[in-house]
Coordinates of C-alpha atoms in Angstrom, one line a residue:
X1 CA -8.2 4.7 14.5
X2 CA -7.7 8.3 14.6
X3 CA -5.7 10.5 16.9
X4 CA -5.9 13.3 18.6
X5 CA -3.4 16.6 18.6
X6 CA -3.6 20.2 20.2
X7 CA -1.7 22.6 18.8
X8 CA -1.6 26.3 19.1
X9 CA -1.8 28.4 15.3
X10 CA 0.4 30.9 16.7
X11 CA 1.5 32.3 20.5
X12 CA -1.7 33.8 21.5
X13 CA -0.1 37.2 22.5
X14 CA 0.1 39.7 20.5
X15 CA -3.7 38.9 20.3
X16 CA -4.2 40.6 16.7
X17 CA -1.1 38.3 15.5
X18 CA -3.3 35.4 16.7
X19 CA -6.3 36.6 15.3
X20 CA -5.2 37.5 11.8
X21 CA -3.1 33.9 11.9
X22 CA -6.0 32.0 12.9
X23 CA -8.8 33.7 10.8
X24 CA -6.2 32.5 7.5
X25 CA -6.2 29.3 9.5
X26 CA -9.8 28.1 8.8
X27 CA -10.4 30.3 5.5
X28 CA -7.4 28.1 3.9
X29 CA -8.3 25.0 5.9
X30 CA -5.1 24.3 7.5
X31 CA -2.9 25.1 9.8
X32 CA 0.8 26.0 9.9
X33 CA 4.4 25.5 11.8
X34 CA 7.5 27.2 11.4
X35 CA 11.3 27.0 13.0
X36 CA 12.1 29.8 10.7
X37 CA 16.1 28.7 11.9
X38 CA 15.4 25.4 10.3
X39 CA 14.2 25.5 6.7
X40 CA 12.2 22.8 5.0
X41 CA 11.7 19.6 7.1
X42 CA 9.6 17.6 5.7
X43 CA 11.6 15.1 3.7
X44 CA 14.0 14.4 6.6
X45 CA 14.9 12.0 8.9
X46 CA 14.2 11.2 12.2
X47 CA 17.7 11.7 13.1
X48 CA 18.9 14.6 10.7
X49 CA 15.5 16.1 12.2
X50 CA 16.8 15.8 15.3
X51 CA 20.2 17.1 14.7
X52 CA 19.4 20.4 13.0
X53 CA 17.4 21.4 15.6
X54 CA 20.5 20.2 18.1
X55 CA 22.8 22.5 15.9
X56 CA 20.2 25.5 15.6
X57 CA 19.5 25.6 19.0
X58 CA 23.2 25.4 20.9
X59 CA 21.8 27.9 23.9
X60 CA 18.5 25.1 24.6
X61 CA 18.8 22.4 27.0
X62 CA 18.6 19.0 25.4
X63 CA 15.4 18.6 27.0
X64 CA 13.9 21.5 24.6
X65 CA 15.3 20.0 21.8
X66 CA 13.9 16.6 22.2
X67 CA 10.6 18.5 22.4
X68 CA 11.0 20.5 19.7
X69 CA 12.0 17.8 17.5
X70 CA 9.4 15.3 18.5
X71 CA 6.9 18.2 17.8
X72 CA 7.9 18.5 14.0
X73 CA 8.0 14.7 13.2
X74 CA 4.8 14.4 14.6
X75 CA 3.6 17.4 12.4
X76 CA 5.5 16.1 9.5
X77 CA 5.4 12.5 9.6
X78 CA 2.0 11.1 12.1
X79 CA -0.5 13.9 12.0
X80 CA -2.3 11.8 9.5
X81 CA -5.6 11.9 7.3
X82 CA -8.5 11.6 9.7
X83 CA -6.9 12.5 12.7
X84 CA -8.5 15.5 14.8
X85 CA -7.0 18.5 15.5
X86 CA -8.2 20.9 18.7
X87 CA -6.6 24.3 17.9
X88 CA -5.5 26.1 21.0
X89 CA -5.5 29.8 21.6
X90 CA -3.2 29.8 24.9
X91 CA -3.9 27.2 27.5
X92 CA -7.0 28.0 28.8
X93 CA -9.3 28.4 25.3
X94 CA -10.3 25.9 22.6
X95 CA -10.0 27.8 19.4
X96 CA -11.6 25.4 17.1
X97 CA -11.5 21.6 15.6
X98 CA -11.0 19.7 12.7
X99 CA -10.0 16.8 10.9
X100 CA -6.9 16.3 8.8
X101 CA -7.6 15.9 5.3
X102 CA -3.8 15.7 3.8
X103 CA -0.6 15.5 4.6
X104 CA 1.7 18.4 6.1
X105 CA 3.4 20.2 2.9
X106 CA 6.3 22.6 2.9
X107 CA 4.7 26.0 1.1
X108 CA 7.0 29.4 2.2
X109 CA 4.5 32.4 1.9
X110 CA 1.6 31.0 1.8
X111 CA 0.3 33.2 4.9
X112 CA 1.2 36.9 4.4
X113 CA 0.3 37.3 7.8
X114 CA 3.3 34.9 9.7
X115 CA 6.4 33.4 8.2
X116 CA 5.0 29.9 8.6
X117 CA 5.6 27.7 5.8
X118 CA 4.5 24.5 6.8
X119 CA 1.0 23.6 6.6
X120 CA -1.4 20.7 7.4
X121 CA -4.7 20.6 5.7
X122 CA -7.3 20.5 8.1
X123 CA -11.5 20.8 7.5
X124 CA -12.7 22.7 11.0
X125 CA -16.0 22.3 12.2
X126 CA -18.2 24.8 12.8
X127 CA -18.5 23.9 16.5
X128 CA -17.1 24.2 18.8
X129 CA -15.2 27.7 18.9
X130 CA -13.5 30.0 21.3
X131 CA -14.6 27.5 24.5
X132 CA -13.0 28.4 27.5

């Protein structure tokens, strides 16, 4: 049975940041994370996860880093083939969706727009788009 995530591509402001982001977005058909603080991911643990964030993130309250760290295993680890994603563009609009079609992969410079290097391979739809 398939699940469902929203994610954001990118913090919506500055809106040409966005725009340039998200336009990469569906012409590579994915979408991409990044903790620039925290390097590749993707073959870790639950726990060593969770403890790199912990240690790059002192200042945060532990609350923030539970969050954050949930947020990459999920990316990493459950966002699975055949699961729907409903790309966000702040809170308020529905940038696009699509379905996952591989796994997440670890690929530094793959957008020259963003430092984002780790993507999930999504096919987006046509419809909807830019719903508020």
């Amino acid at each position: 049975m398939p699940r469902y995530w929203v994610m954001a591509p990118v913090e919506s402001k500055p809106s040409d940041l966005f725009d340039k982001v998200w336009q990469f977005d569906l012409a590579n058909n994915g979408i991409s994370i990044s903790w620039e603080d925290l390097g590749d991911l993707s073959g870790m643990t639950r726990d060593a996860l969770a403890e790199a964030v912990a240690n790059a993130y002192l200042e945060k309250p532990p609350q923030t880093k539970a969050l954050v760290a949930n947020m990459l295993w999920a990316f990493y680890h459950e966002m699975l083939p055949g699961d729907y994603v409903f790309a966000r563009r702040g809170r308020k609009t529905l940038a696009g969706v699509g379905r996952v079609t591989g796994p997440a992969v670890w690929s530094p410079g793959r957008d020259p727009h963003i430092d984002h290097a780790g993507f999930l391979e999504v096919a987006w739809q046509a419809e909807p788009r830019d719903k508020s």
